[in-house]
Amino acid sequence: MTTPLRLVLWDVDGTLLNSRFLILETMHEACRQERIACPSASLVARGTGLPLADMVAFVLPDYDAAVHQRVAVAYRRIFPALREKGDGHDRLFPHIRFVLDDLRKQEILMGLVTGMGRRGVLAFVERYGLADYFVTVGTADDGPGKPSPFLVLQAVRQTGAERKNTVVIGDTSFDMMMARAAGVSAIGVAWGNHDVSGLWQAGAEAVAEEPAVLPALIGRVLGRGQE
């Protein structure tokens, strides 16, 4: 009997990559350049995971669309420059590479579904030598962002996996909502930007407290789809 394709779709920022400080510093620098008040760290964390335009509107609710647009333009310019400086503001979370290796050995397909632009994603996978791990990559440049199911459904079509054998792994409620809207499973991670309670409320089937437990959780969740 042929084993069905299994697909794990990863969020990037806050799930694979510890980039919270980089995102916060980028947002604050964009606001400083526009001479407006900087949002709090907690507010920026809660907005992380949304498409950039939506994130800016979320963290700057007292400003109009024109200001939001200027801040978003500044953010896009500042973010790659700060990342390129390589001051240790972003790095893979501990044990993540071992998890990716484990899943690849099990012949589980993997992909990325992220609010980052394609240029940023390509820079990320090149910087950390991860290009060979992912067979599909969905970015903010491809279509509607989270919590829309678009990127997940695109990945399912591209890989040929069935939705019942697909799981999204992410750190925000937007990731969980995206997965549920697409009709796939969802696993939250506790080391990212959103509170664990919010992950459960948004539809997580499980929440990983540390990366090392992910292979077992993924196996359990994907195993249900094959019953």
GROMACS .gro file of C-alpha atoms in nm, residues 172-177 188 195-207:
model
   20
  172THR     CA    1   0.023   3.318   1.590
  173SER     CA    2  -0.353   3.292   1.600
  174PHE     CA    3  -0.348   3.400   1.234
  175ASP     CA    4  -0.161   3.080   1.145
  176MET     CA    5  -0.417   2.869   1.328
  177MET     CA    6  -0.708   3.054   1.166
  188GLY     CA    7   0.093   2.611   1.758
  195ASP     CA    8   0.001   3.377   2.379
  196VAL     CA    9  -0.066   3.004   2.401
  197SER     CA   10  -0.426   3.067   2.506
  198GLY     CA   11  -0.483   3.254   2.181
  199LEU     CA   12  -0.344   2.964   1.980
  200TRP     CA   13  -0.587   2.721   2.141
  201GLN     CA   14  -0.879   2.958   2.091
  202ALA     CA   15  -0.788   3.003   1.723
  203GLY     CA   16  -0.804   2.628   1.660
  204ALA     CA   17  -0.471   2.467   1.745
  205GLU     CA   18  -0.495   2.088   1.780
  206ALA     CA   19  -0.173   2.086   1.981
  207VAL     CA   20   0.081   2.339   2.109
   0.00000   0.00000   0.00000
